[in-house]
Short mmCIF file of C-alpha atoms and ligand atoms in Angstrom, two decimals:
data_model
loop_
_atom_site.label_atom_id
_atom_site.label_comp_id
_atom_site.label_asym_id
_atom_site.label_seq_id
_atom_site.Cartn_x
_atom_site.Cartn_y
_atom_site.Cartn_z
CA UNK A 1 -119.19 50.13 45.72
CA UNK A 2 -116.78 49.79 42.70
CA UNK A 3 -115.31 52.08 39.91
CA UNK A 4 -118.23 53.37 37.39
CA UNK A 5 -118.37 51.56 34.14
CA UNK A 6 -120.82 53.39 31.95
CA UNK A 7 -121.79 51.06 28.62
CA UNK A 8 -121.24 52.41 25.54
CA UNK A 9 -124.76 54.72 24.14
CA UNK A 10 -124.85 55.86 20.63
CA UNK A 11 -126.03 59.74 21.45
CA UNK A 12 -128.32 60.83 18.99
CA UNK A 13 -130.36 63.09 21.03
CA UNK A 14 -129.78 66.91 21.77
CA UNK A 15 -126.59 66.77 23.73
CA UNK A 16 -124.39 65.60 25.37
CA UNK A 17 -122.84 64.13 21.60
CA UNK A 18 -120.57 61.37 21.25
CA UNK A 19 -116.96 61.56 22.18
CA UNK A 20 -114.48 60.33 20.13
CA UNK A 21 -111.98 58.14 21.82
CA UNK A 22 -108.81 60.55 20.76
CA UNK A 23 -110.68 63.38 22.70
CA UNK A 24 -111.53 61.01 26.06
CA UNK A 25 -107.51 60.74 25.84
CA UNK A 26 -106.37 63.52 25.65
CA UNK A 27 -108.52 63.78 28.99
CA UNK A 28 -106.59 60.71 30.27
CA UNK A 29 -103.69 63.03 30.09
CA UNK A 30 -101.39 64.48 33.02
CA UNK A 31 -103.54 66.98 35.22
CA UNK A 32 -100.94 69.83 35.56
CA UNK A 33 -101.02 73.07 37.14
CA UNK A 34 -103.26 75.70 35.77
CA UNK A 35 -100.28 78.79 35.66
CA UNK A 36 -97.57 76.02 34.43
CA UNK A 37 -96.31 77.86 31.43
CA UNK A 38 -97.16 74.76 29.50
CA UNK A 39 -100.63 74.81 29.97
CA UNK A 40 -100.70 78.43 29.58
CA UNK A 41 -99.47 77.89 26.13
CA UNK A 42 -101.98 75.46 25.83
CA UNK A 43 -104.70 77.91 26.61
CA UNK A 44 -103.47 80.66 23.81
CA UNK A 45 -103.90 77.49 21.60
CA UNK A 46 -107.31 77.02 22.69
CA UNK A 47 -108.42 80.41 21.82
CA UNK A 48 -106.84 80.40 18.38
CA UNK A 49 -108.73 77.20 17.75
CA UNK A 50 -111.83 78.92 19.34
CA UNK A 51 -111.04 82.06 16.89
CA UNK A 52 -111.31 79.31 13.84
CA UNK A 53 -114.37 77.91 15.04
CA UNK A 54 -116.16 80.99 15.55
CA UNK A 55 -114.94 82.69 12.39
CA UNK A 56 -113.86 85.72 14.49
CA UNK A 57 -110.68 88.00 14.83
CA UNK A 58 -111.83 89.23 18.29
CA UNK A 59 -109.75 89.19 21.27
CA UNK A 60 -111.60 88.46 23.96
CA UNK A 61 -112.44 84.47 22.69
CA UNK A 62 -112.45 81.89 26.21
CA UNK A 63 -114.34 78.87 26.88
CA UNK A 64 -116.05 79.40 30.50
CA UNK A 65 -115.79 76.94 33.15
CA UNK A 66 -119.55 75.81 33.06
CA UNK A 67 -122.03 74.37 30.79
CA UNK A 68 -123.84 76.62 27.92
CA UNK A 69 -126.25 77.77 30.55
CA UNK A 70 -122.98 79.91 32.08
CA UNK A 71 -122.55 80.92 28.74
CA UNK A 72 -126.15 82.35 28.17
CA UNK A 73 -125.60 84.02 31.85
CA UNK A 74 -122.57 85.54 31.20
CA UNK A 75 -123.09 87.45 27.90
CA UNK A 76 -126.47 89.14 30.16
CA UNK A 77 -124.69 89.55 33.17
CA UNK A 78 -121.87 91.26 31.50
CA UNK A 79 -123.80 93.21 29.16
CA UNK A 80 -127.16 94.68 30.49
CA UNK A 81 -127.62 96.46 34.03
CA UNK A 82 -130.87 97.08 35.89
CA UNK A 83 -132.95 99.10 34.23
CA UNK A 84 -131.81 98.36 30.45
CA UNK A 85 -134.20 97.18 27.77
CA UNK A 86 -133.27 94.04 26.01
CA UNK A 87 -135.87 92.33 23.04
CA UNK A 88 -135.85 88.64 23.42
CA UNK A 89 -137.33 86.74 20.18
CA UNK A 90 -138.54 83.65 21.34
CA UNK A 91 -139.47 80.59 19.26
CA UNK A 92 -138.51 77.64 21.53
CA UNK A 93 -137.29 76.47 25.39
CA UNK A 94 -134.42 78.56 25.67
CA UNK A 95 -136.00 81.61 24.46
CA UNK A 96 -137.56 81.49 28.15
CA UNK A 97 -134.44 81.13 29.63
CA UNK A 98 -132.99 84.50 28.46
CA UNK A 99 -136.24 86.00 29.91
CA UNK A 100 -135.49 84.73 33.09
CA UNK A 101 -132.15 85.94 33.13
CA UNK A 102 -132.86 89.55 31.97
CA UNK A 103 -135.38 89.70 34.68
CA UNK A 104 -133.25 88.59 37.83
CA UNK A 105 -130.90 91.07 36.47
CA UNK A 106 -133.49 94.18 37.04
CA UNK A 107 -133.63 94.68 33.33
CA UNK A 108 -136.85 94.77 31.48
CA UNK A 109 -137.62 91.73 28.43
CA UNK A 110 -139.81 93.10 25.36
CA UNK A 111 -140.92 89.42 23.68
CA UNK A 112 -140.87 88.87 20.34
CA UNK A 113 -142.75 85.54 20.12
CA UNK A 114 -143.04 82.89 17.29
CA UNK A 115 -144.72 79.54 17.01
CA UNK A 116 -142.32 76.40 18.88
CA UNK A 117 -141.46 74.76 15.18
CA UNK A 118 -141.14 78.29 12.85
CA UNK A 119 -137.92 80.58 13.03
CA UNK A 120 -137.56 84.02 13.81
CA UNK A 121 -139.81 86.79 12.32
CA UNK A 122 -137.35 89.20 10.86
CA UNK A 123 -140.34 91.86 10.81
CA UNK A 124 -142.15 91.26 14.40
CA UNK A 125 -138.32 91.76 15.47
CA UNK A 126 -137.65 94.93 13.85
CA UNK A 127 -141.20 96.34 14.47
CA UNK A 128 -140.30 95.74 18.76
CA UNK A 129 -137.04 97.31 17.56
CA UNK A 130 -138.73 100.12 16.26
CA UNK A 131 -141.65 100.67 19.14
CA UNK A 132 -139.08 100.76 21.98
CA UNK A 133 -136.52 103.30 21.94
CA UNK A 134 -133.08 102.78 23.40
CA UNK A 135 -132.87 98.99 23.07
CA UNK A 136 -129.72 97.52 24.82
CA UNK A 137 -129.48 94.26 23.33
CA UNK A 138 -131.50 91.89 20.57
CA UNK A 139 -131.14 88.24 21.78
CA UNK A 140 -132.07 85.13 20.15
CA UNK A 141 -131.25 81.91 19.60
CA UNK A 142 -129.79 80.66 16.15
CA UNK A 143 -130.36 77.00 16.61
CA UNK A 144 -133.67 76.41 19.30
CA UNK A 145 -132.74 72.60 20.19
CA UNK A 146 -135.86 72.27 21.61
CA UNK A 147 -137.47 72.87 18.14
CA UNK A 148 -134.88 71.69 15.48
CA UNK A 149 -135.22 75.33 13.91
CA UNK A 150 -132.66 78.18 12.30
CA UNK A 151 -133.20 81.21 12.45
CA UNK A 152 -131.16 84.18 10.42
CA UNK A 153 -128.83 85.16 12.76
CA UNK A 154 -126.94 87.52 10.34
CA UNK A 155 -130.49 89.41 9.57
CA UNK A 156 -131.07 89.81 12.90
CA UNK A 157 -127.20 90.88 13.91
CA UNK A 158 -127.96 93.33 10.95
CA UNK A 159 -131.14 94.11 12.90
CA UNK A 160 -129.62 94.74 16.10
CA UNK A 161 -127.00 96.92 14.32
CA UNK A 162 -129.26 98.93 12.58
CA UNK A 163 -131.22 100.25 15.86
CA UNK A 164 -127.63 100.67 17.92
CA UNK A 165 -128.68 97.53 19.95
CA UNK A 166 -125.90 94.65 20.66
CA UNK A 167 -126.76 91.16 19.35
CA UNK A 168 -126.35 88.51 22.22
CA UNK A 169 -126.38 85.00 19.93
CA UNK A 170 -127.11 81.57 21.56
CA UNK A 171 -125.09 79.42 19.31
CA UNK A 172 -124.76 76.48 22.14
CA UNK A 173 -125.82 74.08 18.96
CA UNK A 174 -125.02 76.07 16.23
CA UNK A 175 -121.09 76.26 16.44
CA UNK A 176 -119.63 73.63 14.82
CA UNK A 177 -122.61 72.15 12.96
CA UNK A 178 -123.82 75.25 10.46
CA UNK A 179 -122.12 78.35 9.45
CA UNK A 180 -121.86 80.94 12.26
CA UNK A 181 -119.84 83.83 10.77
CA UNK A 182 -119.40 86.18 14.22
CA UNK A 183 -117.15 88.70 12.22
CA UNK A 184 -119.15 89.02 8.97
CA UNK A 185 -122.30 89.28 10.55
CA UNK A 186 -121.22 91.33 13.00
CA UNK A 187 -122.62 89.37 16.19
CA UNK A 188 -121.81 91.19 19.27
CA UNK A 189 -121.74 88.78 22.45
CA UNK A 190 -121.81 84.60 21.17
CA UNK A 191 -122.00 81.85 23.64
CA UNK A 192 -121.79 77.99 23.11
CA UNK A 193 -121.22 74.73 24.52
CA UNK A 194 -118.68 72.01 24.51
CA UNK A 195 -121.11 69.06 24.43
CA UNK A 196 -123.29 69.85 21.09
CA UNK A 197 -121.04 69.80 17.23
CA UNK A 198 -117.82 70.34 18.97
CA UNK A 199 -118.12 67.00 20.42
CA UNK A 200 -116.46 67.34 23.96
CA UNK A 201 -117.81 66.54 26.86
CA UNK A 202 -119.87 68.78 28.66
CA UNK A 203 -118.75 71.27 30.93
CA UNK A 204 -116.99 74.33 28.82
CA UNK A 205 -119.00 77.01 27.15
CA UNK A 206 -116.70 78.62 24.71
CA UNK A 207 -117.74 82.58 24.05
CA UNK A 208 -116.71 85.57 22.07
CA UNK A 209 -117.23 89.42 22.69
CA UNK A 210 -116.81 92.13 19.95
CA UNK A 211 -114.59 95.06 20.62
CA UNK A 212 -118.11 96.67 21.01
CA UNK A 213 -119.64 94.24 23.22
CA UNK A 214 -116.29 94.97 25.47
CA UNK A 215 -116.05 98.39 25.38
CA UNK A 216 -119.60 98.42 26.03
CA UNK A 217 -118.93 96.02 29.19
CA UNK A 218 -116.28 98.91 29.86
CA UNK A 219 -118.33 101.14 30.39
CA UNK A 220 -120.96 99.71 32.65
CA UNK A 221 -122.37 102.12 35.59
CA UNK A 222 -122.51 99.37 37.77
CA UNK A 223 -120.40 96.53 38.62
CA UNK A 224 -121.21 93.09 37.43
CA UNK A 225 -123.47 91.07 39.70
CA UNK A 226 -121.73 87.93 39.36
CA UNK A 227 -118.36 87.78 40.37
CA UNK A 228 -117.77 84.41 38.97
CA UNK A 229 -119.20 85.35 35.66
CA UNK A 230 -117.39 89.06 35.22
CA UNK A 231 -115.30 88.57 32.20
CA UNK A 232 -113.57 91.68 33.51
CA UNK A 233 -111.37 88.93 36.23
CA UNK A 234 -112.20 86.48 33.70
CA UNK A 235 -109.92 88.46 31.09
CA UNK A 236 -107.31 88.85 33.47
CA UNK A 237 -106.69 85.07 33.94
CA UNK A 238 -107.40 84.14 30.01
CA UNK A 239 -105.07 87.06 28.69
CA UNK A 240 -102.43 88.70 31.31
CA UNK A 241 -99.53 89.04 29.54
CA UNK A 242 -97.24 86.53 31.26
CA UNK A 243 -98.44 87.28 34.62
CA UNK A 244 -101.85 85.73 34.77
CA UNK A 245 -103.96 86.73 38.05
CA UNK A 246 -105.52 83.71 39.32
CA UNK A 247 -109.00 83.73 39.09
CA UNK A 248 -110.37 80.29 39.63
CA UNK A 249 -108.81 76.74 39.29
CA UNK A 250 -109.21 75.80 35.16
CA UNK A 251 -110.96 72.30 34.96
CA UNK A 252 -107.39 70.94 33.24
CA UNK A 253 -108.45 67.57 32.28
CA UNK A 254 -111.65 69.50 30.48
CA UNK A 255 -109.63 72.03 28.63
CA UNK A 256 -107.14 69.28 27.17
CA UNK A 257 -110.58 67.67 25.76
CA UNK A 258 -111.84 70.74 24.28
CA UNK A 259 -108.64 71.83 22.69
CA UNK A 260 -108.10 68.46 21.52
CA UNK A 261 -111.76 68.76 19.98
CA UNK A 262 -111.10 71.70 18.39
CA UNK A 263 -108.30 70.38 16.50
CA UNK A 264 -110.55 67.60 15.20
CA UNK A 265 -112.44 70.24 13.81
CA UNK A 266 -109.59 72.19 12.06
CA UNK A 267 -107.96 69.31 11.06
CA UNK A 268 -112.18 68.33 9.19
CA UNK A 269 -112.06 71.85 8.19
CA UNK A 270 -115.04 74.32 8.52
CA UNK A 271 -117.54 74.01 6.05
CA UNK A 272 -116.67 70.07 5.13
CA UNK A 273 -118.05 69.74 8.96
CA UNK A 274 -121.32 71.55 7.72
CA UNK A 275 -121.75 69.91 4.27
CA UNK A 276 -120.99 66.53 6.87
CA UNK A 277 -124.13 67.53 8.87
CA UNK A 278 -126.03 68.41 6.16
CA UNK A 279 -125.83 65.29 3.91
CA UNK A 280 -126.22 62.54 6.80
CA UNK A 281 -129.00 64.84 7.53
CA UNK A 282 -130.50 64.48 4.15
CA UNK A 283 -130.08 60.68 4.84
CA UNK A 284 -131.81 60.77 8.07
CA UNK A 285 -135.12 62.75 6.54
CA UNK A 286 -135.46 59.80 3.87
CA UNK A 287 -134.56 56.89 5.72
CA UNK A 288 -137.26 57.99 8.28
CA UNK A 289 -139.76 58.72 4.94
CA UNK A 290 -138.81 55.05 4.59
CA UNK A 291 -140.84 53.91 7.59
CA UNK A 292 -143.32 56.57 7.61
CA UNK A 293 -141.70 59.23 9.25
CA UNK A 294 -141.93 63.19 8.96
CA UNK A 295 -140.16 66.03 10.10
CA UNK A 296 -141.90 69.01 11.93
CA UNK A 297 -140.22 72.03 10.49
CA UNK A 298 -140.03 72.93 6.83
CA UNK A 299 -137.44 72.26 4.59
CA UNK A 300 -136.08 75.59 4.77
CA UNK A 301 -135.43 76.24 8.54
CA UNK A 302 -133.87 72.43 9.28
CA UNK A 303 -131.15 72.38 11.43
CA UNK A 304 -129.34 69.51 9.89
CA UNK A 305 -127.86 68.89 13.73
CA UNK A 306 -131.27 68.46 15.41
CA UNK A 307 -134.19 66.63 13.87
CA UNK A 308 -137.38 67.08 15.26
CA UNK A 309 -139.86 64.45 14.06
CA UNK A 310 -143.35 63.93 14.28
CA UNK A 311 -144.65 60.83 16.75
CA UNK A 312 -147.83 59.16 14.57
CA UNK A 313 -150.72 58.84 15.78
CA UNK A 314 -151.18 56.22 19.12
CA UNK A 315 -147.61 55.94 19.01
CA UNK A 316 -146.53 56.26 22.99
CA UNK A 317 -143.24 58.30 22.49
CA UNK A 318 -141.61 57.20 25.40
CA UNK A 319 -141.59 53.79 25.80
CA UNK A 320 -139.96 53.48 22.04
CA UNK A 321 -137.37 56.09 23.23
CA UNK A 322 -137.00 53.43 26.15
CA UNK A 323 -136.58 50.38 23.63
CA UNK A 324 -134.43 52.13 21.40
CA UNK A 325 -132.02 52.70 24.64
CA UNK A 326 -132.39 49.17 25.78
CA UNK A 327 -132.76 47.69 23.47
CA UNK A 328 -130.58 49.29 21.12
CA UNK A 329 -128.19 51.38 23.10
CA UNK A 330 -129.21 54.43 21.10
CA UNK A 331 -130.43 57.57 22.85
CA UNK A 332 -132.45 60.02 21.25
CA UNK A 333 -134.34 62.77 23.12
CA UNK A 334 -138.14 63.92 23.78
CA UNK A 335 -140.15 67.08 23.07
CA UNK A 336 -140.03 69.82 25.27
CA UNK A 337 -142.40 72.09 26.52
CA UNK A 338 -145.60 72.33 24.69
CA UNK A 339 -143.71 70.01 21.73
CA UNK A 340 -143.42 67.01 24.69
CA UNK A 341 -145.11 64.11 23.40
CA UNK A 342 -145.51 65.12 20.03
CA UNK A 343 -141.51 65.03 18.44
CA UNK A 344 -138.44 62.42 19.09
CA UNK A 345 -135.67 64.72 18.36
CA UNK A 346 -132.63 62.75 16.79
CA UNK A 347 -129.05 65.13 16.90
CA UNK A 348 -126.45 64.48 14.25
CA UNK A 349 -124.27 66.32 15.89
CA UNK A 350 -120.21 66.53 15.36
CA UNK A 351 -119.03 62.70 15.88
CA UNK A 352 -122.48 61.53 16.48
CA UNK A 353 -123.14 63.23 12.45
CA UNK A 354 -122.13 59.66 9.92
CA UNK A 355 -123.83 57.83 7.75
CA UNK A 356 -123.49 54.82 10.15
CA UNK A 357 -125.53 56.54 12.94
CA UNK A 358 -128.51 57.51 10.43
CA UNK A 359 -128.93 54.26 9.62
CA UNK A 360 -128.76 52.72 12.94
CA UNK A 361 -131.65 54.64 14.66
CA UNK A 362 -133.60 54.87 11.21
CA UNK A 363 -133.05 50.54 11.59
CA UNK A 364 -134.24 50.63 15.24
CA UNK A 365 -137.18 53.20 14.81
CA UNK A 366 -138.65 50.73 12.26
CA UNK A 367 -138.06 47.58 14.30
CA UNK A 368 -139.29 49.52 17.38
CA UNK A 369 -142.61 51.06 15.06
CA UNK A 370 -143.29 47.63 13.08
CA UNK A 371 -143.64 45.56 16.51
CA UNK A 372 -146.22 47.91 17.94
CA UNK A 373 -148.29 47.19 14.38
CA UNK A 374 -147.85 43.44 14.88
C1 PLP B 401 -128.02 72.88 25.32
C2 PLP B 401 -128.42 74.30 25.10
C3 PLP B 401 -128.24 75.29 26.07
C4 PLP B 401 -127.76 74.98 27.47
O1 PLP B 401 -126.52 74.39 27.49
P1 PLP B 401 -126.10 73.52 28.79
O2 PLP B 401 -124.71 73.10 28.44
O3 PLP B 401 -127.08 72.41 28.87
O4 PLP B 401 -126.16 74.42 29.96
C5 PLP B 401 -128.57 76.58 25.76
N1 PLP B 401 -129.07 76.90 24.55
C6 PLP B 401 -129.28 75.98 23.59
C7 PLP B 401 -129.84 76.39 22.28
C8 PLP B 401 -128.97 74.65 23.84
O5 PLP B 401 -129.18 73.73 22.90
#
């Protein structure tokens, strides 16, 4: 055996995104020790640059050590105990996944469900808001991956508000790619990941809790399940004043890429990152329209990060995806769920999000779509 030598992939499918090569250095960088005061004062930075990202003032703002599944577990485990009622709006894969975790926690899930391909329904929502009394949390998903759909995650914050529930926000691909304004909308518990618009590599799922989402883990009966998971030790590592209580080993190397990330980001700017993702969007939808391609969703609920598109007819889905890999050294990623077979879904997301990457995969979709015809 030798040394791993991975080619280089364009990554145009729903995550992992592409890296740029000033974030893989800063990787490259010194592993130090996790309490060294200098990292330390590399980890306040990291939550200020978190803070920006997430348009939020609130304290407790830390990237777990784990992928955007952690995330999604953590903002449940912490939040609802055995016994609580939570309403889950579903309109995608990872809808599901929230189920599942609500359930293995003892709570009890009231679905909301919409069509894989249409966003929320404000009114279903507030109508399972209004039949159950003494909802702990709303959850939902602002941008389903597995769909290419946004949904209004400040009217259903609002929502969640209005009937004393917390919002719990799966913004894994949302952060960094479309507005997500935790403070103004008033989100309560907002999880992400490192590998979607931020453009790190995976690993890192950066979350936020409201002063009411903590005082409201504060005041739990019971302890939290996980002990990995409990932001309560999780706090005291991430904020100690000084003295930080070790909690578990920081993945270093990972942090410097995230921070370094982050910076990208600021340095872009906010919303010039989101009008970035929404015009090479616009150029994806008619370079495909070029060569006979159509999206699944309507206009209105696009995510410009995550296009689903229709396969035509006789078309076998997965050996193009294979050619255009090949071939091409472009990845782009399959339907899931009852959507498998029927969508390619192409991510512009953070790096992978320039005019240079629509035009290479709408280029290779024809050549791959024009030789099956011949
Ligand atoms: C990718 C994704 C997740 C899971 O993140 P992992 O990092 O793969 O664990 C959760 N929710 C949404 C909407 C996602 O796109």
């Amino acid at each position: 055996m030798t040394s791993f030598h991975p080619p280089e992939v364009l990554l145009l499918g729903p995550g992992p995104s592409p890296v740029a090569k000033r974030v893989l250095d800063a990787m490259a960088r010194p592993t130090i020790g996790h309490l060294d005061p200098r990292f330390v004062g590399m980890m306040d930075e990291l939550k200020e640059l978190l803070r920006y990202a997430f348009e939020t003032r609130n304290t407790l703002t830390v990237p777990i050590s784990a992928p955007g599944s952690a995330g999604m577990e953590a903002a449940f485990v912490n939040l609802i105990e055995a016994g609580d009622k939570v309403v889950i709006c579903q309109n995608g894969v990872f809808g599901a996944r929230m189920r599942e975790n609500v359930i293995r926690i003892g709570a009890t899930p009231i679905m909301v469900n919409d069509p894989f391909g249409m966003p929320i329904d404000l009114g279903k929502t507030e109508a399972a808001l209004k039949a159950h009394l003494g909802v702990k949390a709303l959850a939902f998903v602002h941008a389903e991956t597995s769909t290419g759909v946004e949904s209004d995650a400040a009217a259903l914050c609002k929502l969640a508000q209005e009937h004393g529930a917390l919002s719990i926000v799966d913004a894994v691909t949302s952060l960094g790619g479309i507005p997500l304004r935790v403070d103004a909308w008033g989100c309560d518990a907002v999880y992400s990941g490192s590998q979607k618009c931020l453009s790190a590599p995976p690993g890192l799922s950066p979350l936020t809790f409201s002063d009411k989402a903590v005082s409201a883990l504060k005041s739990r009966k019971t302890p939290v399940r996980s002990w990995f998971l409990d932001l309560g030790l999780v706090m005291n590592y991430w904020q100690g004043s000084g003295a930080r209580a070790y909690h578990h080993t920081a993945p270093i190397n990972m942090l410097y890429a995230l921070h370094e990330a982050l910076l990208m980001f600021r340095e872009e700017g906010r919303e010039a990152a989101f009008a970035r993702h929404r015009q090479n969007h616009l150029r994806l939808v008619a370079g495909l329209a070029t060569i006979g391609l159509d999206l699944l969703v309507a206009e209105s609920a696009r995510l410009p990060q995550l296009n689903a598109v229709k396969v035509p007819e006789g078309v076998d889905e997965g050996a193009v995806r294979k050619r255009l890999l090949t071939d091409f050294n472009i990845e782009i990623g399959a339907g899931l769920g009852e959507l498998a077979g029927r969508i390619w879904r192409i991510g512009l997301m953070g790096t992978g999000s320039t005019a240079e990457s629509v035009d290479r995969v709408v280029h290779a979709l024809g050549v791959c779509l024009g030789a099956r015809q011949a």
